Amino acid sequence: SIFVGEKGYGLAALDMTTGLFKVTEITEEHAESLVKDELDKLEAKEVIVAESALNQTKNQWLKNGPFYLHTSEDWTFSHSESHRFLLEHFKTASLEGFGCEHLKMAVSAAGALLRYLQETQKSTLEHINSLATFNIHNYMLLDHSTVKSLELVQSSQNNRKGSLVDILDLSQTPMGARRIKEWILKPLVDKSMIEERLGIVDEFKNNILLRNDLRELLGDMFDLERLLGRISLGVASPRDLVTLKTSVGLLPKIREQLAQCRSASIAKYTAAWDNLESVFELIDRVIVNDPPFSMTEGNLIKSGCDEELDRLKSISNDGKNWIARLEVRERERTGIPLLKVGYNKIYGYYIEVTKKNAERVPQDYIRKQSLVNAERYISPELKDYEAEITGAEDKITEIEARLFQKVRHAIAAEGSRIQRMAKVVSEVDALL
């Protein structure tokens, strides 16, 4: 999202799949070309801009970009409207904690972008729970031609193979791969930050066993950011939750390995570490270890989570045993030794009694069908059971879906914790 102001541009960028949301302001003399370069690095797929801004001659370059351009009404970019909308979304009293309270153009762009996404995605966007402010001058400025001619992320054949990122990227996770690419496109210019990063690299380089152990652990980790995005957007499958549990289950082991390091910079990671035990335990307690792809397939929720669900599953799974038990009870109650309980697709469940025993049939039996040598009845108990087992599968699906949605919602509420650890893991992976 680009807000065009009198003194420059406000820029907001959001990746829906990961929830990464960041803003900046560009007010330099060549602000337009700097915005172009930033859009290139972000690999923007869709850009929104105010209707009036696109009518200005100086902004016609936006129409020729390699992205889909969408115009929004001017009022959505107003600072007061955007500021209010962002405060409501993040449930904060100000944007000071995100470092952009004073950046009016950036706030205008961010508010318009979030509003546009909320309308188009029909979602509350719970995984977008933070806003990062960045300054383009904290990094070496690389324009489009430099990035292209140095083949940083694409070779001269316009693909990844043979580029610098292709050679340097030996990451174990998709998160780490994204981090390496970001670092290549935004090289540090602060000496102390460069030395801090290299200090960590040095320790990992000199400790081969530790490095190999960590890389092995990271090799089993899935993309936490993308999983969280799917969960928050309400499109995650049961298997996505188990995949998240598996990945979160690796965090204590990774921390254990990092604790062996002497570097004070690595100690910063372990000091703020979060094993996300509550997320792991919630999924582990409710979702079966090998769930189906779809919620409608059943056998999704573990026993002991819901009394009614357990009862219905028992009815569904224990149908033959229940029929046998009923048959024994009814023989004892009526004194009819050849009484039997059966089922067919046309008449459903029935109690069959030979005609010579018809006089011993209890008053609560209701005749259902006459045969040559027997009569078929249904009892109130069997009638209730028939209604229950017929609807049991639908009720099971309904209850399992409700419990699954509840778990998914609870995990989405922990989005900021998951995102924070995803960032830590991505940096550790990139440094390794």
Coordinates of C-alpha atoms in Angstrom, one line a residue:
S1 CA 0.0 0.0 0.0
I2 CA 1.4 3.4 -1.0
F3 CA 0.3 6.7 0.4
V4 CA 1.5 9.7 -1.6
G5 CA 2.1 12.7 0.6
E6 CA 3.4 16.2 0.0
K7 CA 6.8 15.3 1.4
G8 CA 7.2 11.8 0.2
Y9 CA 5.7 8.3 0.4
G10 CA 4.3 6.1 3.1
L11 CA 4.8 2.4 2.4
A12 CA 3.1 -0.6 4.1
A13 CA 3.7 -4.2 3.1
L14 CA 1.9 -7.3 4.3
D15 CA 2.4 -11.0 3.5
M16 CA -1.0 -12.6 4.1
T17 CA 0.6 -16.1 4.3
T18 CA 2.9 -15.3 7.2
G19 CA 1.3 -12.2 8.8
L20 CA 4.5 -10.1 8.4
F21 CA 3.4 -6.5 8.4
K22 CA 5.9 -3.6 8.1
V23 CA 5.9 0.1 7.3
T24 CA 8.3 2.8 6.4
E25 CA 8.4 6.4 5.1
I26 CA 10.6 7.6 2.2
T27 CA 11.1 11.3 2.0
E28 CA 14.4 11.6 0.1
E29 CA 15.0 13.7 -3.1
H30 CA 14.8 10.5 -5.3
A31 CA 11.9 9.0 -3.2
E32 CA 10.1 7.7 -6.2
S33 CA 13.0 5.5 -7.4
L34 CA 13.6 4.3 -3.7
V35 CA 10.0 3.3 -3.5
K36 CA 10.4 1.3 -6.8
D37 CA 13.4 -0.4 -5.4
E38 CA 11.6 -1.3 -2.2
L39 CA 8.7 -2.8 -4.2
D40 CA 11.1 -4.9 -6.2
K41 CA 12.7 -6.3 -3.0
L42 CA 9.3 -7.0 -1.6
E43 CA 8.3 -8.7 -4.8
A44 CA 4.9 -7.0 -4.5
K45 CA 2.1 -8.9 -6.1
E46 CA -0.7 -6.3 -5.5
V47 CA -0.4 -2.6 -4.7
I48 CA -3.2 -0.4 -3.5
V49 CA -3.2 3.4 -3.9
A50 CA -5.7 6.2 -3.4
E51 CA -7.8 7.1 -6.4
S52 CA -6.7 10.8 -6.4
A53 CA -3.0 9.9 -6.1
L54 CA -3.2 7.7 -9.3
N55 CA -4.6 10.7 -11.2
Q56 CA -1.4 12.7 -10.5
T57 CA 1.1 12.8 -13.3
K58 CA 4.1 12.0 -11.0
N59 CA 2.5 8.7 -10.0
Q60 CA 1.8 7.3 -13.5
W61 CA 4.8 5.0 -13.1
L62 CA 2.7 2.8 -10.8
K63 CA 0.6 1.8 -13.8
N64 CA 3.6 0.1 -15.4
G65 CA 4.7 -2.0 -12.4
P66 CA 4.9 -5.8 -12.4
F67 CA 2.0 -6.0 -10.0
Y68 CA -1.8 -5.8 -9.9
L69 CA -2.8 -2.2 -9.1
H70 CA -5.9 -1.5 -7.2
T71 CA -7.3 1.9 -6.3
S72 CA -9.1 2.6 -3.0
E73 CA -11.3 5.5 -2.0
D74 CA -9.3 8.5 -0.7
W75 CA -11.0 8.4 2.8
T76 CA -9.5 5.0 3.5
F77 CA -6.0 6.6 3.4
S78 CA -6.9 9.5 5.7
H79 CA -4.5 9.5 8.7
S80 CA -7.3 9.8 11.4
E81 CA -9.3 6.9 9.9
S82 CA -6.2 4.7 9.4
H83 CA -4.9 5.5 12.9
R84 CA -8.2 4.6 14.5
F85 CA -8.6 1.4 12.4
L86 CA -5.1 0.2 13.4
L87 CA -5.7 0.9 17.1
E88 CA -8.9 -1.1 17.0
H89 CA -7.2 -4.0 15.2
F90 CA -4.2 -4.2 17.5
K91 CA -6.2 -3.3 20.6
T92 CA -3.7 -0.7 21.7
A93 CA -4.0 2.9 22.9
S94 CA -1.3 4.1 20.5
L95 CA 1.1 2.9 17.8
E96 CA 4.2 4.0 19.9
G97 CA 5.1 0.4 20.7
F98 CA 5.4 -0.3 17.0
G99 CA 7.6 2.7 16.4
C100 CA 5.3 4.5 13.9
E101 CA 3.0 6.7 16.0
H102 CA 4.7 9.8 14.5
L103 CA 4.9 8.4 10.9
K104 CA 1.7 9.8 9.5
M105 CA 2.2 8.8 5.9
A106 CA 3.2 5.2 6.9
V107 CA 0.1 4.9 9.2
S108 CA -2.1 6.1 6.4
A109 CA -0.8 3.4 4.1
A110 CA -1.0 0.7 6.8
G111 CA -4.6 1.5 7.8
A112 CA -5.8 1.5 4.2
L113 CA -4.0 -1.8 3.5
L114 CA -5.4 -3.6 6.6
R115 CA -8.9 -2.3 5.8
Y116 CA -8.7 -3.5 2.2
L117 CA -7.5 -7.0 3.3
Q118 CA -10.2 -7.3 5.9
E119 CA -12.8 -6.6 3.3
T120 CA -11.4 -8.9 0.6
Q121 CA -10.4 -11.8 2.8
K122 CA -13.6 -11.7 4.9
S123 CA -11.5 -12.5 7.9
T124 CA -10.5 -10.8 11.2
L125 CA -6.8 -11.4 10.3
E126 CA -5.9 -12.6 13.8
H127 CA -2.4 -13.6 12.7
I128 CA -1.6 -10.0 11.8
N129 CA -0.8 -9.1 15.4
S130 CA 2.2 -6.8 15.1
L131 CA 3.5 -4.0 13.0
A132 CA 7.2 -3.6 12.3
T133 CA 8.7 -0.1 11.4
F134 CA 11.8 -0.2 9.3
N135 CA 14.2 2.5 8.1
I136 CA 15.7 1.9 4.6
H137 CA 18.9 3.7 5.8
N138 CA 19.6 0.9 8.3
Y139 CA 20.7 -1.2 5.2
M140 CA 22.8 -0.7 2.2
L141 CA 20.6 0.8 -0.5
L142 CA 20.6 -1.5 -3.5
D143 CA 18.7 -0.3 -6.6
H144 CA 17.0 -2.5 -9.1
S145 CA 19.8 -2.5 -11.6
T146 CA 22.4 -3.4 -8.9
V147 CA 20.3 -6.3 -7.6
K148 CA 19.8 -7.5 -11.2
S149 CA 23.4 -7.1 -12.4
L150 CA 24.9 -8.7 -9.3
E151 CA 22.5 -11.6 -9.8
L152 CA 21.7 -11.5 -6.1
V153 CA 18.4 -13.4 -6.2
Q154 CA 18.0 -14.2 -9.9
S155 CA 20.6 -15.3 -12.4
S156 CA 21.0 -13.8 -15.9
Q157 CA 18.6 -16.6 -17.0
N158 CA 15.9 -15.0 -14.8
N159 CA 15.7 -17.9 -12.4
R160 CA 17.1 -18.7 -8.9
K161 CA 19.6 -21.2 -10.0
G162 CA 23.1 -19.7 -10.2
S163 CA 22.2 -16.6 -8.2
L164 CA 24.0 -15.6 -5.0
V165 CA 21.0 -16.6 -2.8
D166 CA 21.0 -20.0 -4.6
I167 CA 24.7 -20.5 -3.6
L168 CA 24.5 -19.2 -0.1
D169 CA 21.1 -20.6 1.0
L170 CA 21.7 -23.9 2.8
S171 CA 18.8 -23.3 5.2
Q172 CA 16.8 -26.2 6.6
T173 CA 13.5 -24.3 6.9
P174 CA 11.4 -22.1 4.5
M175 CA 11.6 -19.4 7.3
G176 CA 15.4 -19.5 7.2
A177 CA 15.4 -19.3 3.4
R178 CA 13.3 -16.2 3.5
R179 CA 15.5 -14.6 6.2
I180 CA 18.7 -15.3 4.1
K181 CA 17.1 -13.7 1.0
E182 CA 16.1 -10.7 3.1
W183 CA 19.7 -10.3 4.5
I184 CA 21.2 -10.5 1.0
L185 CA 18.8 -7.8 -0.4
K186 CA 19.3 -5.6 2.7
P187 CA 23.0 -5.8 3.8
L188 CA 23.8 -4.3 7.2
V189 CA 25.7 -1.0 7.3
D190 CA 26.1 -0.8 11.1
K191 CA 29.5 -2.1 12.1
S192 CA 28.4 -3.4 15.6
M193 CA 25.5 -5.2 14.1
I194 CA 27.7 -6.8 11.4
E195 CA 30.2 -7.9 14.1
E196 CA 27.4 -9.3 16.3
R197 CA 26.1 -11.4 13.4
L198 CA 29.5 -12.6 12.4
G199 CA 30.3 -13.5 16.1
I200 CA 27.4 -16.0 16.1
V201 CA 28.4 -17.4 12.7
D202 CA 32.0 -17.8 14.0
E203 CA 30.7 -19.9 17.0
F204 CA 28.5 -22.1 14.8
K205 CA 31.4 -22.5 12.3
N206 CA 33.8 -23.7 14.9
N207 CA 31.4 -26.1 16.6
I208 CA 30.7 -28.7 14.0
L209 CA 28.9 -31.2 16.3
L210 CA 26.6 -28.5 17.6
R211 CA 25.9 -27.1 14.1
N212 CA 25.1 -30.5 12.7
D213 CA 22.8 -31.4 15.7
L214 CA 20.9 -28.1 15.3
R215 CA 20.6 -28.5 11.5
E216 CA 19.2 -32.0 12.0
L217 CA 16.6 -30.7 14.4
L218 CA 15.6 -27.8 12.0
G219 CA 15.3 -30.3 9.2
D220 CA 12.2 -31.7 10.8
M221 CA 10.6 -28.3 11.4
F222 CA 7.9 -27.0 9.1
D223 CA 7.0 -23.4 8.2
L224 CA 5.6 -22.0 11.4
E225 CA 4.7 -18.6 9.8
R226 CA 2.7 -20.2 6.9
L227 CA 1.0 -22.7 9.2
L228 CA -0.1 -19.8 11.5
G229 CA -1.4 -17.9 8.5
R230 CA -3.5 -20.9 7.4
I231 CA -4.8 -21.3 11.0
S232 CA -5.7 -17.7 11.4
L233 CA -7.4 -17.5 8.1
G234 CA -9.6 -20.5 9.0
V235 CA -8.3 -22.7 6.2
A236 CA -6.0 -25.0 8.2
S237 CA -6.7 -28.7 8.0
P238 CA -6.4 -31.1 11.0
R239 CA -3.1 -32.2 9.6
D240 CA -1.8 -28.6 9.7
L241 CA -2.4 -28.6 13.4
V242 CA -0.5 -31.8 14.0
T243 CA 2.3 -30.4 11.8
L244 CA 2.4 -27.4 14.0
K245 CA 2.5 -29.6 17.1
T246 CA 5.4 -31.6 15.6
S247 CA 7.4 -28.4 14.9
V248 CA 6.7 -26.8 18.3
G249 CA 7.8 -30.1 19.9
L250 CA 11.3 -29.4 18.6
L251 CA 11.7 -26.1 20.3
P252 CA 12.8 -27.4 23.7
K253 CA 15.5 -29.5 22.0
I254 CA 16.7 -26.6 19.9
R255 CA 17.0 -24.4 23.0
E256 CA 18.9 -27.2 24.8
Q257 CA 21.5 -27.2 22.0
L258 CA 21.7 -23.3 21.9
A259 CA 22.3 -23.2 25.7
Q260 CA 25.7 -24.9 25.0
C261 CA 26.9 -21.8 23.1
R262 CA 29.2 -19.2 24.8
S263 CA 28.1 -16.2 22.6
A264 CA 26.3 -13.5 24.5
S265 CA 24.3 -12.8 21.3
I266 CA 23.0 -16.4 21.2
A267 CA 22.2 -16.1 24.9
K268 CA 19.8 -13.3 23.9
Y269 CA 17.8 -15.8 21.9
T270 CA 17.7 -18.4 24.7
A271 CA 16.8 -15.8 27.4
A272 CA 13.6 -14.8 25.5
W273 CA 12.9 -18.4 24.4
D274 CA 9.3 -19.7 24.4
N275 CA 8.8 -23.5 24.1
L276 CA 5.1 -22.8 23.3
E277 CA 4.1 -25.7 25.7
S278 CA 0.5 -24.6 25.9
V279 CA 0.1 -24.7 22.1
F280 CA 1.7 -28.2 22.0
E281 CA -0.4 -29.5 24.9
L282 CA -3.7 -28.1 23.4
I283 CA -3.2 -29.9 20.1
D284 CA -1.9 -33.0 21.7
R285 CA -4.8 -33.2 24.1
V286 CA -7.5 -32.8 21.5
I287 CA -6.4 -33.8 18.0
V288 CA -5.5 -37.4 17.2
N289 CA -1.9 -38.1 16.1
D290 CA -2.8 -39.1 12.6
P291 CA -5.9 -37.2 11.6
P292 CA -7.7 -37.4 8.3
F293 CA -7.2 -34.7 5.6
S294 CA -10.7 -33.4 6.0
M295 CA -12.9 -32.7 9.0
T296 CA -15.8 -34.5 7.5
E297 CA -14.0 -37.9 7.5
G298 CA -14.4 -38.3 11.2
N299 CA -12.0 -39.8 13.8
L300 CA -10.4 -36.4 14.4
I301 CA -10.8 -35.7 18.1
K302 CA -9.3 -37.8 20.9
S303 CA -11.5 -39.6 23.3
G304 CA -12.0 -37.9 26.7
C305 CA -12.4 -34.4 25.2
D306 CA -16.2 -34.4 25.0
E307 CA -18.6 -36.7 26.9
E308 CA -21.4 -36.5 24.3
L309 CA -18.9 -37.1 21.4
D310 CA -17.5 -40.2 23.2
R311 CA -21.1 -41.5 23.8
L312 CA -22.0 -41.0 20.1
K313 CA -18.8 -42.7 18.9
S314 CA -19.5 -45.6 21.3
I315 CA -23.0 -45.9 19.8
S316 CA -21.6 -45.7 16.2
N317 CA -18.7 -48.1 16.9
D318 CA -20.5 -50.5 19.2
G319 CA -23.7 -51.0 17.3
K320 CA -23.4 -54.8 17.0
N321 CA -22.6 -55.3 20.6
W322 CA -25.5 -53.0 21.7
I323 CA -27.9 -55.1 19.5
A324 CA -26.6 -58.3 21.1
R325 CA -27.0 -56.9 24.6
L326 CA -30.6 -55.7 23.8
E327 CA -31.4 -59.1 22.4
V328 CA -30.3 -60.9 25.6
R329 CA -32.3 -58.4 27.7
E330 CA -35.5 -58.7 25.7
R331 CA -35.3 -62.5 25.7
E332 CA -35.0 -62.5 29.5
R333 CA -37.8 -59.8 29.9
T334 CA -40.3 -61.5 27.6
G335 CA -39.4 -65.2 28.1
I336 CA -39.2 -65.7 24.3
P337 CA -36.0 -67.7 23.7
L338 CA -36.0 -67.3 19.9
L339 CA -36.5 -63.5 19.9
K340 CA -34.0 -61.8 17.8
V341 CA -33.1 -58.2 16.9
G342 CA -32.2 -57.4 13.3
Y343 CA -31.8 -54.6 10.7
N344 CA -32.6 -54.1 7.0
K345 CA -32.3 -51.0 4.8
I346 CA -36.0 -50.8 4.1
Y347 CA -37.5 -51.2 7.6
G348 CA -34.6 -50.3 9.8
Y349 CA -34.2 -52.0 13.2
Y350 CA -36.7 -54.5 14.3
I351 CA -37.5 -57.2 17.0
E352 CA -38.6 -60.5 15.4
V353 CA -40.8 -62.9 17.2
T354 CA -42.2 -66.2 15.8
K355 CA -46.0 -66.2 15.4
K356 CA -46.4 -69.0 18.0
N357 CA -44.9 -66.7 20.6
A358 CA -47.1 -63.7 19.6
E359 CA -49.1 -63.9 22.8
R360 CA -46.0 -63.3 24.9
V361 CA -45.2 -60.0 23.1
P362 CA -45.1 -57.1 25.6
Q363 CA -47.6 -54.2 25.3
D364 CA -44.9 -51.6 24.5
Y365 CA -44.0 -53.4 21.3
I366 CA -45.4 -51.8 18.1
R367 CA -46.0 -54.0 15.1
K368 CA -43.8 -53.0 12.2
Q369 CA -44.0 -55.9 9.6
S370 CA -45.8 -59.2 9.2
L371 CA -44.0 -62.2 7.7
V372 CA -45.3 -65.8 6.9
N373 CA -44.0 -67.3 10.2
A374 CA -43.1 -64.2 12.3
E375 CA -44.0 -60.7 13.3
R376 CA -41.6 -57.8 13.4
Y377 CA -41.9 -55.1 16.1
I378 CA -40.1 -52.1 17.4
S379 CA -39.8 -51.1 21.0
P380 CA -39.5 -47.6 22.4
E381 CA -35.9 -48.3 23.4
L382 CA -35.0 -49.6 19.9
K383 CA -36.9 -46.7 18.3
D384 CA -34.8 -44.2 20.3
Y385 CA -31.6 -46.1 19.4
E386 CA -32.5 -46.1 15.7
A387 CA -33.1 -42.4 15.7
E388 CA -29.8 -41.9 17.7
I389 CA -27.6 -44.1 15.5
T390 CA -29.0 -42.6 12.3
G391 CA -28.1 -39.1 13.5
A392 CA -25.0 -40.1 15.3
E393 CA -22.6 -39.7 12.4
D394 CA -23.9 -36.3 11.6
K395 CA -23.7 -35.3 15.2
I396 CA -20.2 -36.7 15.5
T397 CA -19.1 -34.6 12.5
E398 CA -20.8 -31.5 13.9
I399 CA -19.2 -31.9 17.4
E400 CA -15.8 -32.7 16.0
A401 CA -15.9 -29.6 13.7
R402 CA -16.9 -27.4 16.6
L403 CA -14.1 -28.7 18.8
F404 CA -11.6 -28.4 16.0
Q405 CA -12.7 -24.8 15.3
K406 CA -12.3 -24.1 19.0
V407 CA -8.7 -25.4 19.0
R408 CA -7.9 -23.5 15.8
H409 CA -9.2 -20.3 17.3
A410 CA -7.3 -20.8 20.6
I411 CA -4.0 -21.3 18.6
A412 CA -4.7 -18.2 16.4
A413 CA -5.0 -16.3 19.7
E414 CA -1.4 -17.3 20.5
G415 CA -0.3 -15.9 17.1
S416 CA 2.1 -13.3 18.5
R417 CA 4.0 -16.0 20.5
I418 CA 4.2 -18.3 17.5
Q419 CA 5.4 -15.5 15.2
R420 CA 8.0 -14.4 17.7
M421 CA 9.5 -17.9 17.9
A422 CA 9.2 -18.3 14.1
K423 CA 11.4 -15.2 13.7
V424 CA 14.0 -16.6 16.2
V425 CA 14.1 -20.0 14.5
S426 CA 14.5 -18.3 11.1
E427 CA 17.4 -16.3 12.3
V428 CA 19.1 -19.2 13.9
D429 CA 18.6 -21.3 10.7
A430 CA 20.0 -18.5 8.6
L431 CA 23.0 -18.0 10.9
L432 CA 23.7 -21.7 10.8

